[in-house]
PDB file of C-alpha atoms and ligand atoms in Angstrom:
ATOM      1  CA  MET A   1     -32.942 -24.657  -4.901  1.00 32.00           C
ATOM      2  CA  PRO A   2     -30.906 -27.781  -5.575  1.00 35.00           C
ATOM      3  CA  TYR A   3     -28.714 -27.587  -2.519  1.00 33.00           C
ATOM      4  CA  ALA A   4     -29.474 -27.563   1.159  1.00 33.00           C
ATOM      5  CA  VAL A   5     -28.061 -24.595   2.957  1.00 34.00           C
ATOM      6  CA  GLY A   6     -25.368 -25.791   5.284  1.00 33.00           C
ATOM      7  CA  MET A   7     -25.077 -24.662   8.835  1.00 34.00           C
ATOM      8  CA  THR A   8     -22.153 -22.572   9.822  1.00 32.00           C
ATOM      9  CA  ARG A   9     -21.033 -22.565  13.372  1.00 34.00           C
ATOM     10  CA  PHE A  10     -19.269 -19.507  14.617  1.00 33.00           C
ATOM     11  CA  GLY A  11     -16.638 -20.844  16.955  1.00 33.00           C
ATOM     12  CA  THR A  12     -13.623 -19.389  18.605  1.00 32.00           C
ATOM     13  CA  VAL A  13     -12.449 -16.157  17.086  1.00 34.00           C
ATOM     14  CA  SER A  14      -8.923 -15.171  17.809  1.00 35.00           C
ATOM     15  CA  ILE A  15      -6.989 -12.144  16.747  1.00 36.00           C
ATOM     16  CA  PHE A  16      -3.218 -12.113  16.680  1.00 36.00           C
ATOM     17  CA  SER A  17      -1.410  -8.841  17.099  1.00 36.00           C
ATOM     18  CA  ALA A  18       0.642  -9.301  13.960  1.00 39.00           C
ATOM     19  CA  ALA A  19      -0.338 -10.573  10.550  1.00 41.00           C
ATOM     20  CA  LEU A  20       2.856 -12.575  10.460  1.00 40.00           C
ATOM     21  CA  ALA A  21       1.656 -14.831  13.252  1.00 39.00           C
ATOM     22  CA  ALA A  22       0.123 -16.972  10.522  1.00 39.00           C
ATOM     23  CA  THR A  23       3.600 -17.656   9.206  1.00 41.00           C
ATOM     24  CA  LEU A  24       4.758 -19.103  12.470  1.00 40.00           C
ATOM     25  CA  SER A  25       1.861 -21.503  12.765  1.00 39.00           C
ATOM     26  CA  ALA A  26       2.076 -22.879   9.232  1.00 39.00           C
ATOM     27  CA  PRO A  27       2.815 -26.603   9.544  1.00 40.00           C
ATOM     28  CA  ALA A  28       5.981 -27.362   7.626  1.00 40.00           C
ATOM     29  CA  SER A  29       5.442 -31.102   7.428  1.00 40.00           C
ATOM     30  CA  ALA A  30       1.726 -31.367   6.692  1.00 56.00           C
ATOM     31  CA  ARG A  31       0.746 -33.572   3.777  1.00 86.00           C
ATOM     32  CA  TYR A  32      -2.210 -33.425   1.450  1.00 96.00           C
ATOM     33  CA  ASP A  33      -3.880 -36.269  -0.435  1.00 95.00           C
ATOM     34  CA  GLY A  34      -5.802 -34.963  -3.455  1.00 95.00           C
ATOM     35  CA  LYS A  35      -7.742 -38.128  -4.036  1.00 94.00           C
ATOM     36  CA  GLY A  36     -10.824 -36.314  -5.270  1.00 96.00           C
ATOM     37  CA  VAL A  37     -14.192 -35.314  -3.835  1.00 97.00           C
ATOM     38  CA  VAL A  38     -17.730 -36.524  -4.478  1.00 95.00           C
ATOM     39  CA  ASP A  39     -20.585 -34.175  -3.547  1.00 97.00           C
ATOM     40  CA  GLY A  40     -18.244 -31.447  -2.413  1.00 98.00           C
ATOM     41  CA  ALA A  41     -19.517 -28.474  -0.464  1.00 98.00           C
ATOM     42  CA  THR A  42     -18.983 -24.775  -1.061  1.00 98.00           C
ATOM     43  CA  ILE A  43     -17.833 -22.312   1.557  1.00 98.00           C
ATOM     44  CA  SER A  44     -18.246 -18.690   0.627  1.00 98.00           C
ATOM     45  CA  GLY A  45     -18.596 -15.385   2.365  1.00 98.00           C
ATOM     46  CA  THR A  46     -17.293 -11.901   2.786  1.00 98.00           C
ATOM     47  CA  VAL A  47     -14.480 -10.377   4.796  1.00 98.00           C
ATOM     48  CA  ARG A  48     -15.516  -6.963   6.089  1.00 98.00           C
ATOM     49  CA  LEU A  49     -14.215  -4.144   8.239  1.00 98.00           C
ATOM     50  CA  ASN A  50     -16.399  -2.779  11.034  1.00 97.00           C
ATOM     51  CA  GLY A  51     -16.666   0.517   9.174  1.00 94.00           C
ATOM     52  CA  PRO A  52     -15.557   2.267   6.009  1.00 93.00           C
ATOM     53  CA  GLY A  53     -12.003   2.552   7.300  1.00 93.00           C
ATOM     54  CA  PRO A  54      -9.723   5.562   7.179  1.00 91.00           C
ATOM     55  CA  LYS A  55      -9.543   7.531   3.966  1.00 91.00           C
ATOM     56  CA  PRO A  56      -6.277   6.516   2.263  1.00 88.00           C
ATOM     57  CA  GLU A  57      -3.881   9.457   2.283  1.00 93.00           C
ATOM     58  CA  ASP A  58      -1.410   9.653  -0.538  1.00 94.00           C
ATOM     59  CA  PHE A  59       2.196  10.527   0.201  1.00 94.00           C
ATOM     60  CA  PRO A  60       5.042  12.053  -1.829  1.00 95.00           C
ATOM     61  CA  ILE A  61       7.527   9.875  -3.680  1.00 95.00           C
ATOM     62  CA  THR A  62      11.119  11.024  -3.342  1.00 90.00           C
ATOM     63  CA  LYS A  63      12.883   8.304  -5.362  1.00 94.00           C
ATOM     64  CA  ASP A  64      12.622   7.686  -9.133  1.00 96.00           C
ATOM     65  CA  SER A  65       9.662  10.046  -9.439  1.00 96.00           C
ATOM     66  CA  ASN A  66      10.042  10.072 -13.220  1.00 95.00           C
ATOM     67  CA  VAL A  67       8.883   6.445 -13.255  1.00 96.00           C
ATOM     68  CA  CYS A  68       7.142   6.050  -9.920  1.00 96.00           C
ATOM     69  CA  GLY A  69       5.130   9.276 -10.045  1.00 95.00           C
ATOM     70  CA  GLN A  70       4.986  12.204  -7.670  1.00 95.00           C
ATOM     71  CA  ARG A  71       2.668  10.678  -5.094  1.00 95.00           C
ATOM     72  CA  THR A  72       1.277   7.258  -4.265  1.00 93.00           C
ATOM     73  CA  VAL A  73      -1.543   5.814  -2.221  1.00 93.00           C
ATOM     74  CA  PRO A  74      -0.909   3.129   0.399  1.00 94.00           C
ATOM     75  CA  GLU A  75      -2.329  -0.272  -0.544  1.00 96.00           C
ATOM     76  CA  ASP A  76      -2.085  -2.035   2.791  1.00 96.00           C
ATOM     77  CA  LEU A  77      -5.795  -1.600   3.505  1.00 97.00           C
ATOM     78  CA  ILE A  78      -8.251  -1.393   0.620  1.00 97.00           C
ATOM     79  CA  ILE A  79     -11.898  -1.165   1.615  1.00 97.00           C
ATOM     80  CA  GLY A  80     -14.567  -1.617  -1.025  1.00 95.00           C
ATOM     81  CA  PRO A  81     -18.354  -1.585  -1.239  1.00 92.00           C
ATOM     82  CA  GLY A  82     -20.137  -2.698   1.925  1.00 95.00           C
ATOM     83  CA  ASN A  83     -16.882  -2.279   3.875  1.00 97.00           C
ATOM     84  CA  GLY A  84     -15.507  -5.342   2.086  1.00 98.00           C
ATOM     85  CA  VAL A  85     -11.820  -5.987   2.690  1.00 98.00           C
ATOM     86  CA  ARG A  86      -9.817  -6.606  -0.460  1.00 98.00           C
ATOM     87  CA  ASN A  87      -6.672  -8.750  -0.461  1.00 98.00           C
ATOM     88  CA  ALA A  88      -7.510 -10.859   2.554  1.00 98.00           C
ATOM     89  CA  VAL A  89      -6.430 -14.493   2.256  1.00 98.00           C
ATOM     90  CA  VAL A  90      -8.884 -17.200   3.312  1.00 98.00           C
ATOM     91  CA  TRP A  91      -8.052 -20.871   3.647  1.00 98.00           C
ATOM     92  CA  ILE A  92      -8.982 -24.136   5.342  1.00 98.00           C
ATOM     93  CA  GLU A  93      -6.361 -24.726   7.964  1.00 97.00           C
ATOM     94  CA  GLY A  94      -4.624 -28.091   7.892  1.00 95.00           C
ATOM     95  CA  ILE A  95      -6.978 -29.899   5.500  1.00 97.00           C
ATOM     96  CA  THR A  96      -5.343 -33.192   4.505  1.00 96.00           C
ATOM     97  CA  THR A  97      -7.640 -34.727   1.875  1.00 97.00           C
ATOM     98  CA  GLY A  98      -9.924 -33.405  -0.833  1.00 97.00           C
ATOM     99  CA  LYS A  99     -10.026 -32.306  -4.441  1.00 97.00           C
ATOM    100  CA  LYS A 100      -7.106 -32.772  -6.796  1.00 96.00           C
ATOM    101  CA  MET A 101      -4.397 -30.183  -6.886  1.00 96.00           C
ATOM    102  CA  ASP A 102      -4.249 -28.206 -10.112  1.00 95.00           C
ATOM    103  CA  PRO A 103      -1.335 -29.017 -12.430  1.00 95.00           C
ATOM    104  CA  PRO A 104       1.826 -27.023 -11.690  1.00 96.00           C
ATOM    105  CA  THR A 105       1.691 -23.498 -13.030  1.00 97.00           C
ATOM    106  CA  THR A 106       3.524 -20.200 -12.980  1.00 98.00           C
ATOM    107  CA  VAL A 107       2.262 -17.173 -11.095  1.00 98.00           C
ATOM    108  CA  THR A 108       3.694 -13.728 -11.694  1.00 98.00           C
ATOM    109  CA  VAL A 109       4.453 -10.766  -9.495  1.00 98.00           C
ATOM    110  CA  ASP A 110       5.189  -7.805 -11.735  1.00 98.00           C
ATOM    111  CA  GLN A 111       7.113  -4.738 -10.676  1.00 98.00           C
ATOM    112  CA  HIS A 112       5.165  -2.134 -12.573  1.00 97.00           C
ATOM    113  CA  GLY A 113       4.692   1.533 -11.792  1.00 96.00           C
ATOM    114  CA  CYS A 114       6.832   0.958  -8.699  1.00 97.00           C
ATOM    115  CA  ARG A 115       4.338  -1.424  -7.202  1.00 97.00           C
ATOM    116  CA  TYR A 116       4.279  -5.168  -6.940  1.00 98.00           C
ATOM    117  CA  GLN A 117       1.280  -6.449  -8.850  1.00 98.00           C
ATOM    118  CA  PRO A 118      -0.601  -8.227  -7.485  1.00 98.00           C
ATOM    119  CA  ARG A 119      -0.078  -7.061  -3.932  1.00 98.00           C
ATOM    120  CA  VAL A 120      -1.415 -10.311  -2.442  1.00 98.00           C
ATOM    121  CA  LEU A 121      -1.201 -13.686  -4.114  1.00 98.00           C
ATOM    122  CA  ALA A 122      -2.126 -17.179  -2.946  1.00 98.00           C
ATOM    123  CA  THR A 123      -0.909 -20.279  -4.727  1.00 98.00           C
ATOM    124  CA  ALA A 124      -0.027 -23.938  -4.266  1.00 97.00           C
ATOM    125  CA  ILE A 125       3.277 -25.446  -3.314  1.00 97.00           C
ATOM    126  CA  GLY A 126       5.335 -26.618  -6.287  1.00 96.00           C
ATOM    127  CA  ASN A 127       4.221 -23.735  -8.474  1.00 97.00           C
ATOM    128  CA  THR A 128       6.737 -21.287  -9.885  1.00 98.00           C
ATOM    129  CA  LEU A 129       6.820 -17.669  -8.790  1.00 98.00           C
ATOM    130  CA  ARG A 130       7.902 -15.491 -11.726  1.00 98.00           C
ATOM    131  CA  LEU A 131       9.326 -12.145 -10.686  1.00 98.00           C
ATOM    132  CA  LEU A 132       9.099  -9.622 -13.500  1.00 98.00           C
ATOM    133  CA  ASN A 133      10.361  -6.068 -13.772  1.00 98.00           C
ATOM    134  CA  SER A 134       8.321  -3.976 -16.201  1.00 98.00           C
ATOM    135  CA  ASP A 135       9.887  -0.680 -15.096  1.00 98.00           C
ATOM    136  CA  PRO A 136      13.016   0.867 -16.665  1.00 97.00           C
ATOM    137  CA  ILE A 137      14.667   1.295 -13.273  1.00 98.00           C
ATOM    138  CA  LEU A 138      16.282  -0.890 -10.634  1.00 98.00           C
ATOM    139  CA  HIS A 139      13.922  -2.791  -8.365  1.00 98.00           C
ATOM    140  CA  SER A 140      14.681  -5.699  -6.104  1.00 97.00           C
ATOM    141  CA  VAL A 141      12.693  -8.493  -4.532  1.00 98.00           C
ATOM    142  CA  HIS A 142      13.797  -9.185  -1.005  1.00 98.00           C
ATOM    143  CA  ALA A 143      11.642 -12.014   0.308  1.00 98.00           C
ATOM    144  CA  TYR A 144      11.267 -12.749   3.995  1.00 98.00           C
ATOM    145  CA  ARG A 145       9.679 -15.606   5.894  1.00 97.00           C
ATOM    146  CA  SER A 146       8.582 -13.764   9.018  1.00 95.00           C
ATOM    147  CA  THR A 147      11.758 -11.774   9.742  1.00 95.00           C
ATOM    148  CA  VAL A 148      14.176 -14.261   8.155  1.00 97.00           C
ATOM    149  CA  SER A 149      15.515 -13.464   4.683  1.00 98.00           C
ATOM    150  CA  ALA A 150      14.554 -16.156   2.145  1.00 97.00           C
ATOM    151  CA  PHE A 151      16.080 -14.646  -1.005  1.00 97.00           C
ATOM    152  CA  ASN A 152      17.103 -11.257  -2.340  1.00 98.00           C
ATOM    153  CA  VAL A 153      17.431 -10.515  -6.037  1.00 98.00           C
ATOM    154  CA  GLY A 154      18.245  -7.251  -7.785  1.00 97.00           C
ATOM    155  CA  MET A 155      16.307  -6.611 -10.993  1.00 97.00           C
ATOM    156  CA  PRO A 156      17.919  -3.698 -12.825  1.00 97.00           C
ATOM    157  CA  PHE A 157      16.408  -4.059 -16.318  1.00 95.00           C
ATOM    158  CA  SER A 158      12.957  -3.678 -17.814  1.00 97.00           C
ATOM    159  CA  GLY A 159      11.747  -7.075 -19.001  1.00 97.00           C
ATOM    160  CA  MET A 160      13.980  -8.999 -16.598  1.00 98.00           C
ATOM    161  CA  LYS A 161      12.488 -12.219 -15.202  1.00 98.00           C
ATOM    162  CA  ILE A 162      13.553 -14.457 -12.350  1.00 98.00           C
ATOM    163  CA  ASP A 163      11.759 -17.703 -11.514  1.00 98.00           C
ATOM    164  CA  LYS A 164      11.597 -19.192  -8.031  1.00 98.00           C
ATOM    165  CA  VAL A 165      10.042 -22.572  -7.315  1.00 97.00           C
ATOM    166  CA  LEU A 166       7.760 -22.329  -4.304  1.00 97.00           C
ATOM    167  CA  ASP A 167       8.935 -25.398  -2.421  1.00 95.00           C
ATOM    168  CA  ARG A 168       7.840 -24.485   1.101  1.00 96.00           C
ATOM    169  CA  PRO A 169       4.430 -23.659   2.556  1.00 96.00           C
ATOM    170  CA  GLY A 170       4.003 -20.381   4.387  1.00 97.00           C
ATOM    171  CA  ILE A 171       4.082 -16.670   3.662  1.00 98.00           C
ATOM    172  CA  LEU A 172       6.691 -14.752   1.698  1.00 98.00           C
ATOM    173  CA  ASP A 173       6.836 -11.038   2.487  1.00 98.00           C
ATOM    174  CA  LEU A 174       8.327  -9.173  -0.487  1.00 98.00           C
ATOM    175  CA  ARG A 175      10.045  -5.799  -0.211  1.00 98.00           C
ATOM    176  CA  CYS A 176      12.077  -3.651  -2.569  1.00 98.00           C
ATOM    177  CA  ASP A 177      15.534  -2.719  -1.336  1.00 97.00           C
ATOM    178  CA  ALA A 178      16.024  -0.144  -4.100  1.00 97.00           C
ATOM    179  CA  GLY A 179      14.622   2.683  -2.007  1.00 96.00           C
ATOM    180  CA  HIS A 180      10.943   2.146  -2.825  1.00 97.00           C
ATOM    181  CA  THR A 181       9.850   1.691   0.740  1.00 95.00           C
ATOM    182  CA  TRP A 182       6.159   1.543  -0.152  1.00 96.00           C
ATOM    183  CA  MET A 183       6.581  -1.510  -2.404  1.00 97.00           C
ATOM    184  CA  ARG A 184       5.336  -4.641  -0.688  1.00 98.00           C
ATOM    185  CA  ALA A 185       3.671  -7.897  -1.650  1.00 98.00           C
ATOM    186  CA  TRP A 186       2.658 -11.130   0.029  1.00 98.00           C
ATOM    187  CA  VAL A 187       2.785 -14.620  -1.455  1.00 98.00           C
ATOM    188  CA  HIS A 188       0.932 -17.340   0.450  1.00 98.00           C
ATOM    189  CA  VAL A 189       1.959 -20.882  -0.416  1.00 98.00           C
ATOM    190  CA  PHE A 190      -0.378 -23.735   0.478  1.00 98.00           C
ATOM    191  CA  GLU A 191      -0.026 -27.523   0.545  1.00 97.00           C
ATOM    192  CA  HIS A 192      -3.693 -27.922  -0.417  1.00 97.00           C
ATOM    193  CA  PRO A 193      -6.044 -26.306  -2.957  1.00 98.00           C
ATOM    194  CA  TYR A 194      -8.454 -24.673  -0.500  1.00 98.00           C
ATOM    195  CA  PHE A 195      -7.466 -21.016  -0.470  1.00 98.00           C
ATOM    196  CA  ALA A 196      -8.701 -17.720  -1.919  1.00 98.00           C
ATOM    197  CA  VAL A 197      -7.855 -14.027  -1.999  1.00 98.00           C
ATOM    198  CA  THR A 198     -10.789 -11.695  -1.458  1.00 98.00           C
ATOM    199  CA  GLY A 199     -11.891  -9.448  -4.303  1.00 97.00           C
ATOM    200  CA  ALA A 200     -12.711  -5.747  -4.216  1.00 96.00           C
ATOM    201  CA  ASP A 201     -15.974  -6.433  -2.364  1.00 97.00           C
ATOM    202  CA  GLY A 202     -14.290  -8.706   0.204  1.00 98.00           C
ATOM    203  CA  SER A 203     -15.913 -11.866  -1.126  1.00 98.00           C
ATOM    204  CA  PHE A 204     -14.352 -15.310  -1.402  1.00 98.00           C
ATOM    205  CA  LYS A 205     -15.404 -18.824  -2.401  1.00 98.00           C
ATOM    206  CA  LEU A 206     -13.931 -22.256  -1.738  1.00 98.00           C
ATOM    207  CA  ASP A 207     -15.479 -25.194  -3.567  1.00 98.00           C
ATOM    208  CA  GLY A 208     -15.137 -28.960  -3.701  1.00 98.00           C
ATOM    209  CA  VAL A 209     -14.832 -29.203   0.063  1.00 98.00           C
ATOM    210  CA  PRO A 210     -15.340 -32.703   1.508  1.00 98.00           C
ATOM    211  CA  ALA A 211     -18.023 -32.958   4.181  1.00 98.00           C
ATOM    212  CA  GLY A 212     -16.541 -32.358   7.588  1.00 97.00           C
ATOM    213  CA  LYS A 213     -15.644 -29.891  10.270  1.00 98.00           C
ATOM    214  CA  TYR A 214     -12.968 -27.348   9.488  1.00 98.00           C
ATOM    215  CA  LYS A 215     -11.158 -24.352  10.801  1.00 98.00           C
ATOM    216  CA  LEU A 216     -11.333 -21.469   8.367  1.00 98.00           C
ATOM    217  CA  ARG A 217      -8.548 -18.969   8.681  1.00 98.00           C
ATOM    218  CA  PHE A 218      -8.602 -15.352   7.541  1.00 98.00           C
ATOM    219  CA  TRP A 219      -5.447 -13.259   7.110  1.00 98.00           C
ATOM    220  CA  HIS A 220      -4.922  -9.648   6.250  1.00 98.00           C
ATOM    221  CA  GLU A 221      -1.575  -7.892   6.191  1.00 98.00           C
ATOM    222  CA  ARG A 222      -2.721  -5.063   8.414  1.00 97.00           C
ATOM    223  CA  LEU A 223      -5.783  -6.412  10.193  1.00 97.00           C
ATOM    224  CA  GLY A 224      -4.196  -9.649  11.438  1.00 97.00           C
ATOM    225  CA  THR A 225      -5.833 -13.061  11.513  1.00 98.00           C
ATOM    226  CA  LYS A 226      -9.124 -14.573  12.583  1.00 98.00           C
ATOM    227  CA  GLU A 227     -10.452 -18.115  12.705  1.00 98.00           C
ATOM    228  CA  LYS A 228     -13.911 -19.571  12.440  1.00 98.00           C
ATOM    229  CA  ASP A 229     -15.129 -23.124  12.732  1.00 98.00           C
ATOM    230  CA  VAL A 230     -17.363 -24.352   9.952  1.00 98.00           C
ATOM    231  CA  VAL A 231     -19.188 -27.643   9.448  1.00 98.00           C
ATOM    232  CA  VAL A 232     -20.253 -28.652   5.966  1.00 98.00           C
ATOM    233  CA  SER A 233     -22.398 -31.519   4.771  1.00 98.00           C
ATOM    234  CA  PRO A 234     -22.237 -32.998   1.252  1.00 98.00           C
ATOM    235  CA  LYS A 235     -23.293 -30.560  -1.498  1.00 98.00           C
ATOM    236  CA  SER A 236     -24.054 -27.856   1.033  1.00 97.00           C
ATOM    237  CA  GLU A 237     -23.356 -24.161   0.628  1.00 97.00           C
ATOM    238  CA  ALA A 238     -22.026 -22.631   3.815  1.00 97.00           C
ATOM    239  CA  GLN A 239     -21.840 -18.893   4.301  1.00 97.00           C
ATOM    240  CA  VAL A 240     -19.112 -17.673   6.616  1.00 97.00           C
ATOM    241  CA  GLY A 241     -18.698 -13.973   7.182  1.00 94.00           C
ATOM    242  CA  VAL A 242     -16.046 -12.331   9.270  1.00 98.00           C
ATOM    243  CA  VAL A 243     -15.637  -8.763  10.472  1.00 98.00           C
ATOM    244  CA  PHE A 244     -12.276  -7.274  11.365  1.00 98.00           C
ATOM    245  CA  GLU A 245     -11.854  -4.256  13.601  1.00 96.00           C
ATOM    246  CA  LEU A 246      -9.152  -1.656  13.283  1.00 89.00           C
ATOM    247  CA  ASP A 247      -6.995  -1.206  16.383  1.00 70.00           C
TER     248      ASP A 247
HETATM  249 CU1  LIG B 301      11.593  -0.917  -6.340  1.00 51.42          CU
END
């Protein structure tokens, strides 16, 4: 085994009542220096629920059923194998130096089948958010920062695209004002490259982390937020698991 296993230290764990609390604490003026990393560490782990979770119950669609379908399943809590939580966002809070930022890119949220796809997206500041409508009906993207409206665009045509430069860190909460109340997506914008969205099994991985002590933050739209302290040494592989509980 080429790498020493790094120690993880389980520190203070805090749970906020609302997922949007993370928005309020996002530092607006933080700066990041991507000067590069030698012998970077890896932080990986799994976000889990303390049980299999409730069975998702589908509900009837009463608007645009010809395109949206007759029924849909809520996507605000998706539990996979091993009680893994999908679509949690994991990041290193407030990290100021480390690996280079990736070159600017475009990330897409598609309105397809009367859902935003993907539901949860994490990306870096300066990237472009492309809003796409693939449905032959009117959708809209009404983006909020916490409860404050950031922008609101109607998208009446299939194939329509609107680009928005992501010039502020924080969380955008996207909703459709065209009567599709179940449509929702979340775009997390970071000033550093240390973030991930958990996969279907709840797993995540952050690499190229400079040696040091960090606060790892976990966010889920319905489960809220948690924090864990982690200390990594050069080239180490730290495992950090977290378990959310349903209220
Ligand atoms: Cu819509």
